[in-house]
mmCIF file of C-alpha atoms in Angstrom:
data_model
loop_
_atom_site.group_PDB
_atom_site.id
_atom_site.type_symbol
_atom_site.label_atom_id
_atom_site.label_comp_id
_atom_site.label_asym_id
_atom_site.label_seq_id
_atom_site.Cartn_x
_atom_site.Cartn_y
_atom_site.Cartn_z
ATOM 1 C CA LEU A 30 44.853 -10.100 -9.338
ATOM 2 C CA VAL A 31 43.031 -11.725 -6.400
ATOM 3 C CA ARG A 32 43.032 -15.487 -6.993
ATOM 4 C CA ASN A 33 39.924 -16.337 -4.951
ATOM 5 C CA GLY A 34 37.584 -13.650 -6.293
ATOM 6 C CA PRO A 35 36.944 -9.900 -6.037
ATOM 7 C CA VAL A 36 37.559 -8.034 -2.786
ATOM 8 C CA PHE A 37 35.689 -4.907 -1.728
ATOM 9 C CA CYS A 38 37.095 -2.781 1.083
ATOM 10 C CA ILE A 39 35.670 0.388 2.649
ATOM 11 C CA ARG A 40 37.960 2.566 4.784
ATOM 12 C CA ARG A 41 36.097 4.859 7.144
ATOM 13 C CA ASN A 42 38.080 7.602 8.842
ATOM 14 C CA ARG A 43 37.313 9.383 12.094
ATOM 15 C CA PHE A 44 39.892 12.118 11.539
ATOM 16 C CA ALA A 45 37.409 14.937 12.157
ATOM 17 C CA LYS A 46 36.495 13.504 15.569
ATOM 18 C CA LEU A 47 39.779 12.361 17.091
ATOM 19 C CA THR A 48 41.824 14.490 19.486
ATOM 20 C CA LEU A 49 45.031 13.688 21.342
ATOM 21 C CA ASP A 50 42.881 12.643 24.306
ATOM 22 C CA ASP A 51 41.627 9.695 22.239
ATOM 23 C CA PHE A 52 45.086 8.111 22.163
ATOM 24 C CA GLU A 53 46.594 5.961 24.879
ATOM 25 C CA ILE A 54 49.582 7.961 26.125
ATOM 26 C CA ASN A 55 51.045 8.753 29.537
ATOM 27 C CA ASP A 56 50.933 12.333 30.769
ATOM 28 C CA ALA A 57 54.706 12.911 30.790
ATOM 29 C CA LEU A 58 55.066 11.793 27.176
ATOM 30 C CA ARG A 59 52.066 13.874 26.132
ATOM 31 C CA VAL A 60 53.734 16.984 27.569
ATOM 32 C CA GLN A 61 56.988 16.197 25.720
ATOM 33 C CA ILE A 62 55.268 15.729 22.360
ATOM 34 C CA ILE A 63 53.109 18.845 22.721
ATOM 35 C CA GLY A 64 56.133 20.915 23.729
ATOM 36 C CA HIS A 65 58.089 19.625 20.742
ATOM 37 C CA VAL A 66 55.283 20.476 18.312
ATOM 38 C CA LEU A 67 54.720 23.941 19.803
ATOM 39 C CA GLN A 68 58.422 24.721 19.361
ATOM 40 C CA GLY A 69 58.210 23.944 15.636
ATOM 41 C CA GLY A 70 59.708 20.474 15.839
ATOM 42 C CA SER A 71 59.068 17.854 13.161
ATOM 43 C CA LEU A 72 57.462 14.449 13.702
ATOM 44 C CA LEU A 73 57.901 11.120 11.948
ATOM 45 C CA VAL A 74 54.985 8.909 13.013
ATOM 46 C CA SER A 75 55.811 5.226 12.722
ATOM 47 C CA GLY A 76 53.810 2.038 13.040
ATOM 48 C CA ALA A 77 52.193 -0.887 11.297
ATOM 49 C CA THR A 78 49.155 -0.683 9.025
ATOM 50 C CA GLY A 79 46.110 0.374 11.050
ATOM 51 C CA SER A 80 48.133 1.428 14.085
ATOM 52 C CA GLY A 81 46.779 4.997 14.038
ATOM 53 C CA LYS A 82 49.548 6.905 12.254
ATOM 54 C CA SER A 83 47.302 9.055 10.058
ATOM 55 C CA SER A 84 44.810 9.459 12.888
ATOM 56 C CA PHE A 85 47.546 10.838 15.129
ATOM 57 C CA ILE A 86 48.749 13.253 12.422
ATOM 58 C CA ALA A 87 45.149 14.455 11.959
ATOM 59 C CA ALA A 88 44.731 14.998 15.705
ATOM 60 C CA VAL A 89 47.953 17.037 15.854
ATOM 61 C CA LEU A 90 46.840 19.127 12.883
ATOM 62 C CA ARG A 91 43.432 19.795 14.431
ATOM 63 C CA GLN A 92 44.859 20.782 17.807
ATOM 64 C CA PHE A 93 47.809 22.952 16.752
ATOM 65 C CA PHE A 94 47.635 23.917 13.071
ATOM 66 C CA LEU A 95 44.043 24.742 12.061
ATOM 67 C CA ASN A 96 44.841 28.442 11.667
ATOM 68 C CA ARG A 97 48.210 27.988 9.967
ATOM 69 C CA ARG A 98 49.317 27.535 6.353
ATOM 70 C CA MET A 99 49.901 23.808 5.959
ATOM 71 C CA VAL A 100 50.562 21.781 2.812
ATOM 72 C CA ILE A 101 49.396 18.144 2.864
ATOM 73 C CA ILE A 102 50.894 15.771 0.281
ATOM 74 C CA GLU A 103 49.488 12.271 -0.177
ATOM 75 C CA THR A 104 49.489 9.441 -2.687
ATOM 76 C CA VAL A 105 45.947 8.506 -1.586
ATOM 77 C CA GLU A 106 43.794 11.325 -0.223
ATOM 78 C CA GLU A 107 42.927 10.686 3.415
ATOM 79 C CA LEU A 108 43.695 13.856 5.381
ATOM 80 C CA ASP A 109 41.045 16.012 3.769
ATOM 81 C CA GLY A 110 38.420 18.293 5.271
ATOM 82 C CA LEU A 111 40.523 19.381 8.255
ATOM 83 C CA SER A 112 40.858 23.116 7.551
ATOM 84 C CA THR A 113 40.269 25.552 4.703
ATOM 85 C CA ASN A 114 43.772 26.930 5.426
ATOM 86 C CA PHE A 115 45.335 23.640 4.351
ATOM 87 C CA LEU A 116 46.470 23.003 0.777
ATOM 88 C CA ASN A 117 45.844 19.371 -0.154
ATOM 89 C CA MET A 118 48.033 17.946 -2.920
ATOM 90 C CA VAL A 119 47.699 14.385 -4.237
ATOM 91 C CA ALA A 120 50.317 12.584 -6.320
ATOM 92 C CA ARG A 121 49.228 11.227 -9.704
ATOM 93 C CA PRO A 122 50.198 7.860 -11.189
ATOM 94 C CA PRO A 123 51.012 7.567 -14.905
ATOM 95 C CA ASN A 124 48.175 7.041 -17.359
ATOM 96 C CA LEU A 125 47.751 3.974 -19.563
ATOM 97 C CA ALA A 126 50.412 5.337 -21.928
ATOM 98 C CA GLY A 127 52.874 5.565 -19.041
ATOM 99 C CA VAL A 128 53.035 9.375 -18.947
ATOM 100 C CA GLY A 129 51.637 12.181 -16.828
ATOM 101 C CA ALA A 130 52.876 10.960 -13.461
ATOM 102 C CA VAL A 131 53.429 13.479 -10.650
ATOM 103 C CA SER A 132 55.328 12.026 -7.698
ATOM 104 C CA ALA A 133 54.913 12.866 -4.010
ATOM 105 C CA SER A 134 58.619 13.740 -3.848
ATOM 106 C CA TRP A 135 58.229 16.327 -6.636
ATOM 107 C CA LEU A 136 55.184 17.828 -4.884
ATOM 108 C CA PHE A 137 57.164 18.019 -1.648
ATOM 109 C CA GLU A 138 60.052 19.878 -3.245
ATOM 110 C CA GLU A 139 57.655 22.326 -4.915
ATOM 111 C CA ALA A 140 55.720 22.798 -1.665
ATOM 112 C CA LEU A 141 58.859 24.197 -0.032
ATOM 113 C CA ARG A 142 58.647 27.119 -2.463
ATOM 114 C CA LEU A 143 55.200 28.052 -1.166
ATOM 115 C CA ARG A 144 56.599 29.189 2.204
ATOM 116 C CA PRO A 145 54.154 27.127 4.272
ATOM 117 C CA ASP A 146 54.094 27.025 8.069
ATOM 118 C CA GLY A 147 54.444 23.261 7.822
ATOM 119 C CA ILE A 148 54.353 20.304 5.428
ATOM 120 C CA VAL A 149 52.703 16.917 5.898
ATOM 121 C CA ILE A 150 53.564 13.804 3.892
ATOM 122 C CA GLY A 151 50.767 11.259 4.174
ATOM 123 C CA GLU A 152 53.208 8.364 3.910
ATOM 124 C CA ILE A 153 56.895 7.948 3.120
ATOM 125 C CA ARG A 154 57.292 5.054 0.694
ATOM 126 C CA GLY A 155 60.248 5.930 -1.527
ATOM 127 C CA GLN A 156 61.732 9.050 -3.103
ATOM 128 C CA GLU A 157 59.858 11.409 -0.757
ATOM 129 C CA ALA A 158 62.139 10.158 2.050
ATOM 130 C CA ALA A 159 65.082 12.155 0.669
ATOM 131 C CA ALA A 160 62.957 15.298 0.347
ATOM 132 C CA PHE A 161 61.691 14.912 3.908
ATOM 133 C CA ALA A 162 65.206 14.387 5.278
ATOM 134 C CA GLY A 163 66.461 17.406 3.360
ATOM 135 C CA ALA A 164 63.632 19.629 4.593
ATOM 136 C CA ILE A 165 64.016 18.867 8.286
ATOM 137 C CA SER A 166 67.803 19.165 8.057
ATOM 138 C CA SER A 167 67.486 22.626 6.476
ATOM 139 C CA GLY A 168 65.646 23.957 9.509
ATOM 140 C CA HIS A 169 62.167 23.929 7.984
ATOM 141 C CA ALA A 170 59.714 23.833 10.902
ATOM 142 C CA SER A 171 56.781 21.490 11.445
ATOM 143 C CA CYS A 172 57.371 18.733 8.901
ATOM 144 C CA LEU A 173 55.082 15.788 9.646
ATOM 145 C CA ALA A 174 55.130 12.381 7.985
ATOM 146 C CA THR A 175 54.193 8.736 8.518
ATOM 147 C CA ILE A 176 56.234 5.632 7.770
ATOM 148 C CA HIS A 177 55.614 1.908 8.139
ATOM 149 C CA SER A 178 57.947 0.524 10.765
ATOM 150 C CA GLY A 179 57.975 -1.788 13.775
ATOM 151 C CA GLY A 180 59.852 0.474 16.169
ATOM 152 C CA VAL A 181 61.565 3.806 16.748
ATOM 153 C CA ASP A 182 65.002 2.534 15.702
ATOM 154 C CA GLN A 183 63.558 0.787 12.668
ATOM 155 C CA ALA A 184 61.804 3.989 11.587
ATOM 156 C CA ARG A 185 65.078 5.885 11.349
ATOM 157 C CA ASN A 186 66.831 2.978 9.666
ATOM 158 C CA ARG A 187 64.049 2.679 7.089
ATOM 159 C CA LEU A 188 64.052 6.424 6.438
ATOM 160 C CA THR A 189 67.819 6.490 5.925
ATOM 161 C CA TRP A 190 67.626 3.415 3.674
ATOM 162 C CA LEU A 191 64.890 4.971 1.505
ATOM 163 C CA ALA A 192 66.622 8.354 1.367
ATOM 164 C CA GLY A 193 70.129 6.997 0.803
ATOM 165 C CA GLU A 194 72.200 5.781 3.724
ATOM 166 C CA ALA A 195 75.261 8.045 3.650
ATOM 167 C CA THR A 196 73.531 11.266 2.671
ATOM 168 C CA SER A 197 70.567 10.971 5.013
ATOM 169 C CA ARG A 198 72.638 10.194 8.111
ATOM 170 C CA GLN A 199 74.532 13.451 7.576
ATOM 171 C CA LEU A 200 71.332 15.378 6.902
ATOM 172 C CA LEU A 201 69.529 14.047 9.975
ATOM 173 C CA SER A 202 72.411 14.696 12.362
ATOM 174 C CA GLY A 203 71.249 17.392 14.762
ATOM 175 C CA SER A 204 67.799 17.786 13.169
ATOM 176 C CA ASN A 205 64.894 18.894 15.339
ATOM 177 C CA ALA A 206 62.737 15.849 14.613
ATOM 178 C CA MET A 207 61.272 13.104 16.781
ATOM 179 C CA VAL A 208 59.867 9.651 16.052
ATOM 180 C CA VAL A 209 56.490 8.688 17.523
ATOM 181 C CA GLN A 210 55.809 4.933 17.498
ATOM 182 C CA MET A 211 52.155 3.887 17.276
ATOM 183 C CA SER A 212 50.551 0.552 18.151
ATOM 184 C CA ARG A 213 47.163 -0.953 18.922
ATOM 185 C CA GLY A 214 48.691 -3.352 21.432
ATOM 186 C CA GLY A 215 48.094 -1.195 24.496
ATOM 187 C CA ASN A 216 45.521 -1.613 27.256
ATOM 188 C CA SER A 217 42.705 -1.509 24.684
ATOM 189 C CA PRO A 218 43.424 -2.928 21.200
ATOM 190 C CA ALA A 219 40.717 -0.669 19.734
ATOM 191 C CA ILE A 220 42.518 2.501 20.879
ATOM 192 C CA PRO A 221 45.762 3.632 19.179
ATOM 193 C CA ALA A 222 48.589 3.844 21.692
ATOM 194 C CA ILE A 223 51.923 5.666 21.627
ATOM 195 C CA VAL A 224 54.453 3.053 22.661
ATOM 196 C CA GLY A 225 57.744 4.725 21.709
ATOM 197 C CA TYR A 226 59.279 8.148 21.364
ATOM 198 C CA GLY A 227 62.795 9.271 20.554
ATOM 199 C CA PRO A 228 64.971 11.653 18.519
ATOM 200 C CA LEU A 229 65.268 10.955 14.815
ATOM 201 C CA SER A 230 68.873 12.141 14.705
ATOM 202 C CA GLY A 231 70.182 10.284 17.757
ATOM 203 C CA LEU A 232 69.348 6.733 16.784
ATOM 204 C CA GLN A 233 71.767 4.095 15.545
#
């Protein structure tokens, strides 16, 4: 499909090495985020491609959840090797005959039956948005997910659009979830920075 020839890309992750200290973040905001996570709050981590969303999720998991029962759901496996307590589930595309697909949204709904301490969605792209909104609105603690977005307000708007505007706005009202906005445009472009933070339910 590439018009000018084949392309070969290698993605190297540093998930096993990163901690929250490796991110550019002011002390007051760090305290707020840690307090929110320790109280069982959910996080939607937003940002552009390569902004550090998955790296931040991995750092949170390593610091606060290594000894807890977590389910990780991804379409492409990235958050692996973090803890033997974690259950890693990967969605499956259809085969050449167009059958056998297992969606991330279906895995998410089934994961709720496993009574985990928390659920992680590697990336919200479509139908899993409704499942995520439903889970955090039902009081399920420690739901973590990433979404591509250019800002805190845009993250909520994109989530509600993907999940269904009318339904998701009602579900998210009063939910214990926060949006963390990531960027590499801080003091050092090589270091992921947290540039925004706000409630998922209180945005317009």
